[in-house]
Short mmCIF file of C-alpha atoms in Angstrom, two decimals:
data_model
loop_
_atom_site.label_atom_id
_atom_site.label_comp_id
_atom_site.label_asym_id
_atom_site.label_seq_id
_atom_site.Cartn_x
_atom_site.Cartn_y
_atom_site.Cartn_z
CA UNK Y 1 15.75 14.52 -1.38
CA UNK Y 2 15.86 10.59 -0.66
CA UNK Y 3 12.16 10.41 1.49
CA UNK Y 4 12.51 7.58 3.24
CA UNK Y 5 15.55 5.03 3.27
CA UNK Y 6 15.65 1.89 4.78
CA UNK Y 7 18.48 -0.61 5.05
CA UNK Y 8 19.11 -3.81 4.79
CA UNK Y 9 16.79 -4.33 1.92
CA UNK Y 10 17.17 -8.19 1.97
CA UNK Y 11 17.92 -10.35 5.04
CA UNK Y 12 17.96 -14.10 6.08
CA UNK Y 13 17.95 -14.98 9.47
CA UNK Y 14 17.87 -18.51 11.48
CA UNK Y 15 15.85 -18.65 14.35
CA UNK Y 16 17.32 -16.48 17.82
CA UNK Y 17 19.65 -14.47 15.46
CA UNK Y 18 19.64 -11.29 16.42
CA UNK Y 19 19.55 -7.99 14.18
CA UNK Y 20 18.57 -4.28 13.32
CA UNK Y 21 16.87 -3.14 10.65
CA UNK Y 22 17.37 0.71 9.70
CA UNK Y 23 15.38 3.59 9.13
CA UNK Y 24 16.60 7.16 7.66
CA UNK Y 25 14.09 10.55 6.69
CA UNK Y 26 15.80 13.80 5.59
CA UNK Y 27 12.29 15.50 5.41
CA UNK Y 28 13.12 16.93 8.97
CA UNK Y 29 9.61 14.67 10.25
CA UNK Y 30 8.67 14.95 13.42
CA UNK Y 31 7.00 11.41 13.89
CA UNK Y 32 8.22 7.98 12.67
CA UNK Y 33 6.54 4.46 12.52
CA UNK Y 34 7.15 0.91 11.68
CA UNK Y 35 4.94 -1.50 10.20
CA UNK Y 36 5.26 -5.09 9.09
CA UNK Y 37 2.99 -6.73 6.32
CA UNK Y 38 2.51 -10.28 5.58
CA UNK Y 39 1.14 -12.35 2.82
CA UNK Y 40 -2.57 -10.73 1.60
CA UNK Y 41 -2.80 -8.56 3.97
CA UNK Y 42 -2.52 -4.63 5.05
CA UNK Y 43 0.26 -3.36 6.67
CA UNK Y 44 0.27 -3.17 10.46
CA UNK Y 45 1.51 -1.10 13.17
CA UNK Y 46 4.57 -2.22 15.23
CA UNK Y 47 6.04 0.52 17.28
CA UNK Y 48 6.05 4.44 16.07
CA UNK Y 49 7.96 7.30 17.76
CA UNK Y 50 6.11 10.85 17.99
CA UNK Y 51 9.33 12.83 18.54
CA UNK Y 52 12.57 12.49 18.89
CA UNK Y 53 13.62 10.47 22.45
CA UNK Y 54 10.15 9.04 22.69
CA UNK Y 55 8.90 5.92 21.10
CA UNK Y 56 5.55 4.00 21.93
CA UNK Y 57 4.02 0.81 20.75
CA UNK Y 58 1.60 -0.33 18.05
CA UNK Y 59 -0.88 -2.93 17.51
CA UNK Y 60 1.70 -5.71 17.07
CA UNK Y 61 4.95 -4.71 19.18
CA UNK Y 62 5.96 -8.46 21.05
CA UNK Y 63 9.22 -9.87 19.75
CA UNK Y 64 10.73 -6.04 18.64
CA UNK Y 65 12.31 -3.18 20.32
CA UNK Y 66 13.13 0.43 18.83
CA UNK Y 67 15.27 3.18 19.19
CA UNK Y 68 14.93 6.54 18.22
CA UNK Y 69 18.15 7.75 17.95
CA UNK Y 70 17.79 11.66 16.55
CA UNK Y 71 15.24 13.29 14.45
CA UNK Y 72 16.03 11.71 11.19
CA UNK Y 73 17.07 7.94 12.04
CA UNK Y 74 14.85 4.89 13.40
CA UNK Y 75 16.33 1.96 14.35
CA UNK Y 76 14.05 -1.73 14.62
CA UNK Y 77 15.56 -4.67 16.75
CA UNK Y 78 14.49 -7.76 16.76
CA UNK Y 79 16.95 -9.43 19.79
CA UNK Y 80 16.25 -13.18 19.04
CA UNK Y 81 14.43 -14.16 15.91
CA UNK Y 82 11.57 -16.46 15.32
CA UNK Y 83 10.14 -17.47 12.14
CA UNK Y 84 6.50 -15.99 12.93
CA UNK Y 85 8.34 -12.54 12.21
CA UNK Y 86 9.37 -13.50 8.27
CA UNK Y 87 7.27 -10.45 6.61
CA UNK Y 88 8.30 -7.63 4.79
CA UNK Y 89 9.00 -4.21 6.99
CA UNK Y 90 8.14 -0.25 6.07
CA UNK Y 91 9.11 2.30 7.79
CA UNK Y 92 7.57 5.40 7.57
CA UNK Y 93 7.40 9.22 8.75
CA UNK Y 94 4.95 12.07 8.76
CA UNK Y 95 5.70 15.66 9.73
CA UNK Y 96 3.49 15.69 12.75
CA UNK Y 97 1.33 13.15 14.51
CA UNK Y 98 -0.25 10.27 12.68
CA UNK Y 99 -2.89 11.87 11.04
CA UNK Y 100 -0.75 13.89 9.24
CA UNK Y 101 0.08 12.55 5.67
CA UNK Y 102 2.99 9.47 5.98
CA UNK Y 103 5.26 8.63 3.47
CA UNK Y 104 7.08 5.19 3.41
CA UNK Y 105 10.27 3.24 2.61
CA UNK Y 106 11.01 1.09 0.02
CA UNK Y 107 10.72 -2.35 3.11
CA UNK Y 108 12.96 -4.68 3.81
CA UNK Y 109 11.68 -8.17 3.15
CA UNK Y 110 13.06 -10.18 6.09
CA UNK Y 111 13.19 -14.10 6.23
CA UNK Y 112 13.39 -16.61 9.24
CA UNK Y 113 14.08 -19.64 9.18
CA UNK N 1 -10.74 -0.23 17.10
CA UNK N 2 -11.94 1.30 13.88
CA UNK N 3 -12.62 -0.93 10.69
CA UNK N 4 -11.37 -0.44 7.14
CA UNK N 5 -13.07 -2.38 4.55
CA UNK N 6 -12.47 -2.58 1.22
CA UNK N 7 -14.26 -3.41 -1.89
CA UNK N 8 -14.21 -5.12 -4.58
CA UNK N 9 -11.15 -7.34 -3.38
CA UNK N 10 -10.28 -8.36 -6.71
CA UNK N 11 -10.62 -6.60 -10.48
CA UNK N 12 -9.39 -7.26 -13.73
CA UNK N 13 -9.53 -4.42 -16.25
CA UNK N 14 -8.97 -3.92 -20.07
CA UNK N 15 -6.72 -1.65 -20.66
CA UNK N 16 -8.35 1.86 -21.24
CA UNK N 17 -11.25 0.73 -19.08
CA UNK N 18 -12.26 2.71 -15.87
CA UNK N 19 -13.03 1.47 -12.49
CA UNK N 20 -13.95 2.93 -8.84
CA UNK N 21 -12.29 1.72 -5.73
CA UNK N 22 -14.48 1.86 -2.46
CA UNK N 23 -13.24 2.40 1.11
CA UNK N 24 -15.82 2.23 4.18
CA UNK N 25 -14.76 3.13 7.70
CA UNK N 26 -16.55 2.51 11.01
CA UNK N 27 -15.71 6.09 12.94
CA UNK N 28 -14.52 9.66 12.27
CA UNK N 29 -11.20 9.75 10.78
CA UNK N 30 -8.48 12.65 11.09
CA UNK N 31 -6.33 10.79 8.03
CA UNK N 32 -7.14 8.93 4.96
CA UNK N 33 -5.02 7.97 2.38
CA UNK N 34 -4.86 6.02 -0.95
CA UNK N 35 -1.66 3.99 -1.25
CA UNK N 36 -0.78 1.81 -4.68
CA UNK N 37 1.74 -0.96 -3.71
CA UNK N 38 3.67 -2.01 -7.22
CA UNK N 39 4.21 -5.51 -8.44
CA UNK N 40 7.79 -4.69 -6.54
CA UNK N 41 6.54 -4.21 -3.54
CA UNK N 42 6.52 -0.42 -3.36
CA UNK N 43 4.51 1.80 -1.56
CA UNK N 44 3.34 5.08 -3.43
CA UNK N 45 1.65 7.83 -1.94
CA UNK N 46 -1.72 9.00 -4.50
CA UNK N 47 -3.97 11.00 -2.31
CA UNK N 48 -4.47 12.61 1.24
CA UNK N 49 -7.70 12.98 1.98
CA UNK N 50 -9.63 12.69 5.07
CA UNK N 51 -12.46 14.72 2.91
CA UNK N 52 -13.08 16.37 -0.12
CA UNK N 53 -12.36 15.81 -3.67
CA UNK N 54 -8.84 15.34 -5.46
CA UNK N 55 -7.39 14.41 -8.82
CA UNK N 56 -4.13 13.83 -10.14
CA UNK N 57 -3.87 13.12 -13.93
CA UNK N 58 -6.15 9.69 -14.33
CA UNK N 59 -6.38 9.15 -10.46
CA UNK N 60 -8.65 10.75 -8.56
CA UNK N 61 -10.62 10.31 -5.43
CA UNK N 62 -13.78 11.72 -3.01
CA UNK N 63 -13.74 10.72 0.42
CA UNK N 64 -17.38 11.90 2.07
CA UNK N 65 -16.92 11.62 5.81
CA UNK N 66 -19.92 12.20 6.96
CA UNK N 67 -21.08 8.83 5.28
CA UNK N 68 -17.71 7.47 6.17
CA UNK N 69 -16.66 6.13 2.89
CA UNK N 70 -13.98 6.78 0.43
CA UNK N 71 -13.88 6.32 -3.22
CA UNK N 72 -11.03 6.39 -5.66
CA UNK N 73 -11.38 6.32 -9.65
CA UNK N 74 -9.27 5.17 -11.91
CA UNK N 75 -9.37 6.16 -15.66
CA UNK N 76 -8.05 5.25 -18.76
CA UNK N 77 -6.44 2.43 -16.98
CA UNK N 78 -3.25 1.35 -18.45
CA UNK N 79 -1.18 -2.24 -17.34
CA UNK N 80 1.51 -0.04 -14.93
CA UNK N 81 -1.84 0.31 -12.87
CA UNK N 82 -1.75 -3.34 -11.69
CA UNK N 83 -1.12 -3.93 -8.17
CA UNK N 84 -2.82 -3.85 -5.02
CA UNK N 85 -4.46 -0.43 -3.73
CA UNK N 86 -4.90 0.07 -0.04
CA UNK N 87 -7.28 2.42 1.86
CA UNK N 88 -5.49 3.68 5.52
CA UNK N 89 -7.17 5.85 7.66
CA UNK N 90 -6.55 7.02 11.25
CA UNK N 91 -9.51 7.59 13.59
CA UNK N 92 -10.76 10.86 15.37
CA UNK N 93 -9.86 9.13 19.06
CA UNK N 94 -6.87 7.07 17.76
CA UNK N 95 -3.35 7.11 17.37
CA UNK N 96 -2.33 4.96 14.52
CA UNK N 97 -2.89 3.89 10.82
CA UNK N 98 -5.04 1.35 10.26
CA UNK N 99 -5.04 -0.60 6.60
CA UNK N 100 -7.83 -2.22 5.07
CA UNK N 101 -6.97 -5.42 3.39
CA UNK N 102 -6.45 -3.66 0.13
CA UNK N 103 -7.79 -4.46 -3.37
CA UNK N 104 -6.12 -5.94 -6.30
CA UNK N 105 -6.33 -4.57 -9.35
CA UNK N 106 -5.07 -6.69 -12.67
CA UNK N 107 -4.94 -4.39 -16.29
CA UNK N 108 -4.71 -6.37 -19.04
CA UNK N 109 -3.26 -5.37 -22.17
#
């Protein structure tokens, strides 16, 4: 039982690249989430899906799109990168809506530059 | 929104010392949790607990809601305890997890 995967686990990008970061659960979750977290600071809330085929947005969703594409995977695109978005991303899923327990990924620390 | 706060921000320990964590929130919460992010970077579940008491081996925590704080203890601390600990909680009328800025904790051998 893996959790939560996430892939890649390092990436640098120059500015208006283009690129996906992955997301994988085998707990058979209902709801998924990304967050990103920079320096000092909590993580925060980017886009989150609450079932498969829906996904809705967070507290910080400009510059990213997502894709739910089955139960278990969720996809994070950033479509032309800037260096405001160097952080480190976590995905995460919970087996029912958010205030059910949530378990995270090991992040992907993403650089722009 | 709701507001996670978070206190002390910093704390260096002996190790073998003890130490309490607070969380206060600003609203009714359906989720809390207790997360321990490693020197690597890693996210590790400790507790779920939007109220009640829990403990798990030196860790344990109380969250009272009705006074909308949560505390977690720490015992026995040893240096693999170093890292930051964050406080999350998601409110009665909201839809996401909100993070307080976390605090760090430093055990010293």
């Amino acid at each position: 039982n893996a959790g939560v995967t996430q892939t890649p686990k390092f990436q640098v990008l120059k500015t208006g690249q283009s690129m996906t970061l992955q997301c994988a659960q085998d707990m058979n979750h209902n709801s998924m989430y990304w967050y990103r977290q920079d320096p000092g600071m909590g993580l925060r809330l980017i886009y989150y899906s609450a079932s498969e085929g829906t996904t809705d947005k967070g507290e910080v969703p400009n510059g990213y799109n997502v894709s739910r594409l089955n139960k278990r995977e969720f996809s994070l695109r950033l479509e032309s990168a800037a260096p405001s978005q160097t952080s480190v991303y976590f995905c995460a899923s919970s087996k029912g809506h958010q205030g059910d327990e949530q378990y995270f990924g090991p992040g992907t620390r993403l650089t722009v530059t | 929104g709701i507001q996670v706060e978070q206190s002390p921000p910093d704390l260096i320990l002996q190790e073998g010392a003890n130490s309490t964590l607070r969380c206060n929130f600003s609203d009714s919460v359906n989720n809390l949790q207790w997360f321990h992010q490693n020197p690597w970077g890693q996210l590790i579940n400790l507790f779920y607990i939007p109220s009640g008491t829990k403990q798990n081996g030196r860790l344990s925590a109380t969250t009272v809601a009705t006074e909308r704080y949560s505390l977690l203890y720490i015992s026995s601390s040893q240096t693999t305890d170093s890292g930051v600990y964050f406080c999350a909680v998601v409110s009665g009328y909201g839809n996401k997890l909100v993070f307080g800025a976390g605090t760090i904790l430093r055990v010293k051998s």
